[in-house]
Short mmCIF file of C-alpha atoms in Angstrom, two decimals:
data_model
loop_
_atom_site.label_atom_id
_atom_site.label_comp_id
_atom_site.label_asym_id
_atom_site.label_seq_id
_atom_site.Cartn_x
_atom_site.Cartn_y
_atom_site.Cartn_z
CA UNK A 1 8.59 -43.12 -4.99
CA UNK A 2 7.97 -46.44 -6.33
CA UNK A 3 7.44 -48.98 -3.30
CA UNK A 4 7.45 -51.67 -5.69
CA UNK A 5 11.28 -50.48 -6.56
CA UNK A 6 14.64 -53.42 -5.59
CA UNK A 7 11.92 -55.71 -3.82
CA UNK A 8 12.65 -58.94 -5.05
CA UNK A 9 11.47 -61.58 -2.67
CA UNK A 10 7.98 -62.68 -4.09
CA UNK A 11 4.99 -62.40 -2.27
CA UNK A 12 4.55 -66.04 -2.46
CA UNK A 13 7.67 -66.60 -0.92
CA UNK A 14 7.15 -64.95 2.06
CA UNK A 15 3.66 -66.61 2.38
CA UNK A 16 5.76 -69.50 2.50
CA UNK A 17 8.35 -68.47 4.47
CA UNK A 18 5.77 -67.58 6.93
CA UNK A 19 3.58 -71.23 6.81
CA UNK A 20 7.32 -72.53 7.43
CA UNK A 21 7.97 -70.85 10.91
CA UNK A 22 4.37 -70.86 11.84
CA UNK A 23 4.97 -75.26 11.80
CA UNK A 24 8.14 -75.73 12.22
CA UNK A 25 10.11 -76.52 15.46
CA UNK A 26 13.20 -74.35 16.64
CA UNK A 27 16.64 -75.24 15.14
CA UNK A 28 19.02 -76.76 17.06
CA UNK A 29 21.80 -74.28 17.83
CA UNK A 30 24.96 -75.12 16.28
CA UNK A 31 28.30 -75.30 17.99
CA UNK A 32 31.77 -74.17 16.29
CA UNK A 33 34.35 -76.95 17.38
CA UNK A 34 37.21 -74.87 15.93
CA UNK A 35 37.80 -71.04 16.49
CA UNK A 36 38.95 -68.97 19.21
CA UNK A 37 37.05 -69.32 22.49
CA UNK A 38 34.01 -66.36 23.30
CA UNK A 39 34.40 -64.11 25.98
CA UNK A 40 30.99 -63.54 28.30
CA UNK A 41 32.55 -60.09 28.39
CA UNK A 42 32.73 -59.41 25.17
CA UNK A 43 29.48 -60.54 24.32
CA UNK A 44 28.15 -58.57 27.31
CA UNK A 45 30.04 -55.28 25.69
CA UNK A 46 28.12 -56.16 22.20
CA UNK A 47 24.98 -56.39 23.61
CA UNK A 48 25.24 -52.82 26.06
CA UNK A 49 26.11 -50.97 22.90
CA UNK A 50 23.77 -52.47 20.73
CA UNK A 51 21.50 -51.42 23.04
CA UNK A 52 23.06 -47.81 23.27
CA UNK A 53 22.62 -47.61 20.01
CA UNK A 54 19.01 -48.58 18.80
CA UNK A 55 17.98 -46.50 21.86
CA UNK A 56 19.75 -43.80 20.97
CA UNK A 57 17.14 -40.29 20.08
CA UNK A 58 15.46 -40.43 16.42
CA UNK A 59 17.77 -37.57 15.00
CA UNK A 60 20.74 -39.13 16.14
CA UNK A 61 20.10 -42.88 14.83
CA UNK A 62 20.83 -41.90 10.78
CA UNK A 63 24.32 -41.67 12.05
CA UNK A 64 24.72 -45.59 13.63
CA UNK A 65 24.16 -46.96 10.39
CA UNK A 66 28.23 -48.13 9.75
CA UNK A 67 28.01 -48.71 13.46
CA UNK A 68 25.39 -51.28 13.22
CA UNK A 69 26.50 -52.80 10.37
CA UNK A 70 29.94 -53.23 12.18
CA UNK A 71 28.39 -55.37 15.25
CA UNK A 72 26.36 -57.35 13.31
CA UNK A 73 29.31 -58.37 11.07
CA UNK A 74 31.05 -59.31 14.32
CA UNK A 75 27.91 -61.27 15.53
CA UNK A 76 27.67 -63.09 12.60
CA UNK A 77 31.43 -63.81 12.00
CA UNK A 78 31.50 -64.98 16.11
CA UNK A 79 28.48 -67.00 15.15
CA UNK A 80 30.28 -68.84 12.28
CA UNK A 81 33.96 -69.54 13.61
CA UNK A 82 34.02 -68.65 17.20
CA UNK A 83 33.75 -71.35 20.19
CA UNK A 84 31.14 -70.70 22.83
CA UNK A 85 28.50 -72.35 25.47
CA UNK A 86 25.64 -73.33 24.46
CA UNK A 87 24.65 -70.40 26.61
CA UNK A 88 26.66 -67.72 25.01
CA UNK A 89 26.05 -68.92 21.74
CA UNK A 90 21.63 -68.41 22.70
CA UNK A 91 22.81 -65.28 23.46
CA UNK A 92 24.82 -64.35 20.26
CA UNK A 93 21.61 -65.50 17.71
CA UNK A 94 19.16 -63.43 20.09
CA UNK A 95 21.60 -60.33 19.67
CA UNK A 96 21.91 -61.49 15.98
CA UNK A 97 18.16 -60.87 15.78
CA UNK A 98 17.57 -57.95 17.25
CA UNK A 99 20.65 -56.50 15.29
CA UNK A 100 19.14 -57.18 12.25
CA UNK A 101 16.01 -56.15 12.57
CA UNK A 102 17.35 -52.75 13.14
CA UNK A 103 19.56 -53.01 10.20
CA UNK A 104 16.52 -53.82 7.97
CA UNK A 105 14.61 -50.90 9.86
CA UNK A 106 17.39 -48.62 8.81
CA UNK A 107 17.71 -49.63 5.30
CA UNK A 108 14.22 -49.73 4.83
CA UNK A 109 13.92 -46.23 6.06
CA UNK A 110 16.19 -45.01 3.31
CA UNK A 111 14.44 -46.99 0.57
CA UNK A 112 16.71 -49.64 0.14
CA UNK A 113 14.12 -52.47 0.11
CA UNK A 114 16.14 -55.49 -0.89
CA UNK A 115 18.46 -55.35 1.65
CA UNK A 116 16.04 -54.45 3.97
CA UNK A 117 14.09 -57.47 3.25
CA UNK A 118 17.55 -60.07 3.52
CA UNK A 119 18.25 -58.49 6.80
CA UNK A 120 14.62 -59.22 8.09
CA UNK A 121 14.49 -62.81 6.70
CA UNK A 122 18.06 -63.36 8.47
CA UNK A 123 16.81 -61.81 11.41
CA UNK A 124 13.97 -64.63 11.22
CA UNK A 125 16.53 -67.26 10.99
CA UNK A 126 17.66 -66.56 14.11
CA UNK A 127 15.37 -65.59 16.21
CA UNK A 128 14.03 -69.02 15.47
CA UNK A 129 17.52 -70.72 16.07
CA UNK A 130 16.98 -68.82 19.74
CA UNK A 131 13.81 -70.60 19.98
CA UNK A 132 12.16 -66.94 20.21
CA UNK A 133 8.51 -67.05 19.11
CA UNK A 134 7.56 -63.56 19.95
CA UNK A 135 9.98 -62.11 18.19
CA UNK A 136 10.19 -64.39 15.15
CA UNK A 137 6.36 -62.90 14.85
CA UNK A 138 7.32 -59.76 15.08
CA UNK A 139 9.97 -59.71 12.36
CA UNK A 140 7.16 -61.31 10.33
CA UNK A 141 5.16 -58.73 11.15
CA UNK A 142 8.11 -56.38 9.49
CA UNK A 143 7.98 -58.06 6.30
CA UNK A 144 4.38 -57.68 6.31
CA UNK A 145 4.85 -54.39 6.52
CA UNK A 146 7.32 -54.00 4.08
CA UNK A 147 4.44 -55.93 1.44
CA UNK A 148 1.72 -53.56 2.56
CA UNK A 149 4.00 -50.70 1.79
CA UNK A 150 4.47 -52.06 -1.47
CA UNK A 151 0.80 -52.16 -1.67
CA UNK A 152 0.95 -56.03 -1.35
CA UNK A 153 -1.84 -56.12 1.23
CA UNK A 154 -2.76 -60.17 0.26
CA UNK A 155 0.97 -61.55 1.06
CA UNK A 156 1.14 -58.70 3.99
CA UNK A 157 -2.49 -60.49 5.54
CA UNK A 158 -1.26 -63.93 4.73
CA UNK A 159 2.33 -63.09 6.54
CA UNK A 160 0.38 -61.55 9.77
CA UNK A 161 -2.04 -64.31 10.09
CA UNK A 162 0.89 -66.68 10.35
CA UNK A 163 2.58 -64.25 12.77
CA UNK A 164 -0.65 -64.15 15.00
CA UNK A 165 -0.59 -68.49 15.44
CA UNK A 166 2.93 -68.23 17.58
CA UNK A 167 2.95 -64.66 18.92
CA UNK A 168 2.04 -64.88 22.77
CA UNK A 169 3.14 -61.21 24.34
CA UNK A 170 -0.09 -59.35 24.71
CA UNK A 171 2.23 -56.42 23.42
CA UNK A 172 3.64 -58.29 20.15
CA UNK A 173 -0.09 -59.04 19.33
CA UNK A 174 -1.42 -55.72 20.03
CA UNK A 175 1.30 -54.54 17.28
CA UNK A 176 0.61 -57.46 14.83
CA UNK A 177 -3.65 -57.09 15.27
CA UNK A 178 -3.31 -53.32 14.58
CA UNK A 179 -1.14 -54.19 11.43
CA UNK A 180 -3.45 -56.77 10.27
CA UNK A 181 -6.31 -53.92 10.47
CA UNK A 182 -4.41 -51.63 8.61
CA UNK A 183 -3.51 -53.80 5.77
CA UNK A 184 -7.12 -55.52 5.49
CA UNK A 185 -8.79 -52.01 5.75
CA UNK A 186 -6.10 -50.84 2.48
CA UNK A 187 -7.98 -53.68 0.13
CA UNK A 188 -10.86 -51.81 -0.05
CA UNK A 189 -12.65 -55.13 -0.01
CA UNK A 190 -16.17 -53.64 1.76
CA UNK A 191 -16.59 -57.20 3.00
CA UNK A 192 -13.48 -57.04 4.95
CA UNK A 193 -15.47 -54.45 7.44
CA UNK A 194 -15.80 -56.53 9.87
CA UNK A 195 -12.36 -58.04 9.52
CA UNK A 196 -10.90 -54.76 10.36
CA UNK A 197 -13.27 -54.09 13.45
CA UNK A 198 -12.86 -57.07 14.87
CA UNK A 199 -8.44 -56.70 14.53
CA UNK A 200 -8.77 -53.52 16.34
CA UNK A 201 -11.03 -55.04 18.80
CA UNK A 202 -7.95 -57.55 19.78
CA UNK A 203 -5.55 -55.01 19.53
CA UNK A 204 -6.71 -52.79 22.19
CA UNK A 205 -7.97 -55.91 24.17
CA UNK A 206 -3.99 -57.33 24.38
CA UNK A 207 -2.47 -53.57 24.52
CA UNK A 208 -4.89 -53.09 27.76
CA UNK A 209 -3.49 -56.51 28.77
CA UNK A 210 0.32 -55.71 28.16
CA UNK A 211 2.13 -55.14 31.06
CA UNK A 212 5.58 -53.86 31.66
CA UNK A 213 7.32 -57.07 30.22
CA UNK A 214 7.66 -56.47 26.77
CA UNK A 215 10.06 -57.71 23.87
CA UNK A 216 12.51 -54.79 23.34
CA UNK A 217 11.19 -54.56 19.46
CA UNK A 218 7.72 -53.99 20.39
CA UNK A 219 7.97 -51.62 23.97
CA UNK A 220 7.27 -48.78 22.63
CA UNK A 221 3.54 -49.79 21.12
CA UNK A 222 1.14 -47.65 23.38
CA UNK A 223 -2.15 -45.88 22.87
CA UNK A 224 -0.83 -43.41 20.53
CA UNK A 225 -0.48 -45.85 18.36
CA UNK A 226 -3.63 -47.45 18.79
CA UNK A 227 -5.54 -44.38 18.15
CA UNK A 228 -3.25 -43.88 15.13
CA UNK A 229 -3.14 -47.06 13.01
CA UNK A 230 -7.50 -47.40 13.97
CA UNK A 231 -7.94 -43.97 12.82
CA UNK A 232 -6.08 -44.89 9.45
CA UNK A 233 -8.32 -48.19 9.22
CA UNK A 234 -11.05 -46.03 9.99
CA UNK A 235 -10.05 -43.40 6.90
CA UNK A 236 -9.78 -46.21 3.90
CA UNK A 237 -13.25 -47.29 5.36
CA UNK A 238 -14.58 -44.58 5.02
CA UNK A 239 -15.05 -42.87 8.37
CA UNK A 240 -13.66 -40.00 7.94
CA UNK A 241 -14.57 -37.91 10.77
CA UNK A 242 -13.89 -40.40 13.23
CA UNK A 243 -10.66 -41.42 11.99
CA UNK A 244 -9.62 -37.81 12.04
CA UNK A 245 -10.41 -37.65 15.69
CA UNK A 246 -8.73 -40.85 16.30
CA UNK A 247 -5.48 -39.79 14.36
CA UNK A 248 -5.71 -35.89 16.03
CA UNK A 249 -5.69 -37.86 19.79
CA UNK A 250 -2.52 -40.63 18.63
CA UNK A 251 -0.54 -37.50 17.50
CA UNK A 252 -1.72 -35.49 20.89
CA UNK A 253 -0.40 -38.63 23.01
CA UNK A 254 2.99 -39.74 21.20
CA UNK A 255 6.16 -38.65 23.47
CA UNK A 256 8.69 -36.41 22.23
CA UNK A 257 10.76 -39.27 21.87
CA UNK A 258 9.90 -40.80 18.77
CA UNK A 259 10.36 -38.39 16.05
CA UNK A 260 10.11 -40.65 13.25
CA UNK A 261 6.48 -41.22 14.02
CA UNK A 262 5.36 -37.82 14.66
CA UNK A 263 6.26 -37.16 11.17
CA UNK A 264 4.52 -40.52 10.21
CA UNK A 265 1.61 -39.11 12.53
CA UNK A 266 1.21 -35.71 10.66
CA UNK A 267 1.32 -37.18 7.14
CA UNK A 268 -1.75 -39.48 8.46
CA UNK A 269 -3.32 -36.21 9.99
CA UNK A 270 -2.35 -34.07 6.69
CA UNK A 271 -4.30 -36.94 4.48
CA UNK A 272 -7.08 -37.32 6.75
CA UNK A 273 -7.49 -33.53 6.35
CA UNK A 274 -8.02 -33.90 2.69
CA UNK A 275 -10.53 -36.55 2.71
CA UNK A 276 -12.51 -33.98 4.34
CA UNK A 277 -11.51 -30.87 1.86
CA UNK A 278 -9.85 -29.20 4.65
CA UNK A 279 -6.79 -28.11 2.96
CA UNK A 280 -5.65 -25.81 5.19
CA UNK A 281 -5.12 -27.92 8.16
CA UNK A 282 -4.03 -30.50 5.70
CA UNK A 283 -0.72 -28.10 4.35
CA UNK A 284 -0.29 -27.17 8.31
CA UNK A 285 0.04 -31.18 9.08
CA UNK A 286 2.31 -31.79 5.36
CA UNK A 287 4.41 -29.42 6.46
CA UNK A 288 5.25 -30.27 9.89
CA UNK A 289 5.85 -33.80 8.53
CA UNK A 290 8.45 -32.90 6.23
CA UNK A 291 10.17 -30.42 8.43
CA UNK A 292 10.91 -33.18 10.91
CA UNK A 293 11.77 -35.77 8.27
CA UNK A 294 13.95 -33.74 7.08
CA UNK A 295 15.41 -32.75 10.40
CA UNK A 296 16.10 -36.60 11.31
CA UNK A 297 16.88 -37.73 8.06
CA UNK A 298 13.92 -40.03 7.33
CA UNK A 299 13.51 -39.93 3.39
CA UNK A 300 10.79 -42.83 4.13
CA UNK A 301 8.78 -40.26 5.79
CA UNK A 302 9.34 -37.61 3.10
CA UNK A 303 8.28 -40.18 0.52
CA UNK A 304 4.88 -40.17 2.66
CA UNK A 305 4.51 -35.97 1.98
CA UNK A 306 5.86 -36.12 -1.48
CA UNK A 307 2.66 -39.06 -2.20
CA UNK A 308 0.20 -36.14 -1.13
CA UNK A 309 1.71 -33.64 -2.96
CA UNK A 310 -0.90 -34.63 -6.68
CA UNK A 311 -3.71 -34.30 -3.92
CA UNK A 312 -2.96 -30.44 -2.90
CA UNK A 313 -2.84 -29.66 -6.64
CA UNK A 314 -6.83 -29.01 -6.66
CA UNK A 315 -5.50 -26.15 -3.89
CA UNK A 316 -3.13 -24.69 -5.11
CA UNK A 317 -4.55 -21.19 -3.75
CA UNK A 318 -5.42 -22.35 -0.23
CA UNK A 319 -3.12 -21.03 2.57
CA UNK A 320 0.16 -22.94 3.22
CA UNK A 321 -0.65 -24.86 0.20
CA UNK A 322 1.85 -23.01 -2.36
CA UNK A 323 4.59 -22.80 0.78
CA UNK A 324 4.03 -26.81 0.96
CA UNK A 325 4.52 -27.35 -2.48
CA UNK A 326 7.77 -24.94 -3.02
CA UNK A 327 9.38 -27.09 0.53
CA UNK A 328 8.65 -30.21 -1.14
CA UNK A 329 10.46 -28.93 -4.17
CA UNK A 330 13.39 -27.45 -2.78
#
């Protein structure tokens, strides 16, 4: 797959997008004078299911997507012509946020990167209208993301550096350190070494700091995906063996609840296997990956598989190498 593919916010643009929010003071919430009045019940009954539904199990979640969209066009058209508190309208661009953000999440998941990227920058908008620092830093930290998937790992660094000035949850930090890590260790700049070290250093400082109040988007982080994302950072360094270890552990201590990143766990483990010429181990991981993205219906995580598939070529006679390649082709 071509990362690159329907991205069309520049790199530059979300640099400056970022410098924007990293200086600039929270909007003042605007207030409809016209409309029909907002129920605190109804609002309340937007917010449960919202939550019912981004917490609903992996498998289940590719088939909220109309839902989602649904109650975030009713957010946004209650936003625009309905008549609230100042209260319930807070409450409305928080819900707003977080709605978005799963939208994006969701259509970035399926490879839809454009609208992915609208949903993250509205998202942005207001979580900042809420006055919500943490979480406007952690929907940069998406977009980041998004660049250093697209192999944009300058505009991703940029982004998370911003993101880093206003982020105050241990959690969010821990989440935007271990990104910054990942993306400075992708350069391949040797001089960013100590860069990396010193992100992962932070990361597990703040995640050994977090507590149990945590923004909703960033909860889940945990030592499984500390070992993880250092053991990638590790691998384009160069330490292989360690980073295997590292990624072996993350994937030993993730919960059976998050699917998605098991099978973003095994493609780490399945590549970290060939950097060593183990291609056994490497088909065993490859295929476990793409069994479960399958399963879920996570063609984001298939894409991950199908990008190893050149580097199993050299072994094609190894075991579970030809059954790989005839799953990935079927």
């Amino acid at each position: 797959m071509d990362r690159r593919t329907f991205f069309t916010i520049s790199g530059a643009a979300l640099s400056a997008l970022a410098a924007d929010w990293a200086v600039g003071p929270a909007s003042a919430l605007t207030q409809a004078h016209d409309g029909k009045p907002i129920g605190e019940d109804f609002v309340a009954f937007l917010e449960t299911s919202t939550q019912h539904l981004a917490t609903l199990p992996t498998e289940q979640r590719q088939h909220t997507t109309m839902l989602l969209d649904a109650h975030l066009s009713t957010v946004t058209e209650l936003l625009e012509h309905g008549r609230c508190s100042p209260a319930v309208r807070l409450r409305l661009h928080t819900l707003a946020a977080s709605l978005s953000q799963t939208v994006a999440w969701h259509r970035f998941d399926l490879g839809s990167h454009t609208h992915a990227s609208q949903n993250w920058v509205a998202a942005l908008h207001n979580a900042h209208a809420a006055g919500d620092h943490d979480m406007g830093a952690g929907l940069l930290g998406d977009l980041a993301y998004q660049a250093a998937w697209r192999r944009d790992h300058t505009t991703a660094a940029s982004i998370l550096n911003h993101a880093l000035t206003r982020a105050h949850n241990p959690a969010a930090r821990c989440l935007l350190q271990l990104r910054l890590a990942r993306t400075l260790a992708a350069r391949g700049d040797r001089g960013e070494r100590r860069s990396v070290l010193r992100a992962l250093a932070a990361a597990e400082k703040h995640l050994n700091d977090a507590g149990a109040d945590r923004p909703a988007w960033c909860a889940w982080v945990s030592a499984a995906d500390l070992a993880v994302d250092s053991g990638q950072a590790l691998l384009d360094l160069g330490d292989t063996a360690r980073a295997h270890q590292l990624i072996t552990e993350g994937e030993r201590l993730l919960p059976t609840a998050r699917d998605k990143t098991k099978s973003v766990f095994h493609a780490y483990r399945a590549a970290s296997h060939l950097d060593l010429k183990e291609p056994e181990p490497a088909a065993a991981a490859a295929t476990q990956s793409l069994l479960l993205a399958r399963r879920i219906g996570a063609p984001r995580c298939v894409s991950l598989v199908n990008d190893l598939l050149p580097r199993f070529q050299p072994y094609a006679r190894a075991q579970g190498v030809p059954e790989l390649l005839q799953l990935a082709a079927a």
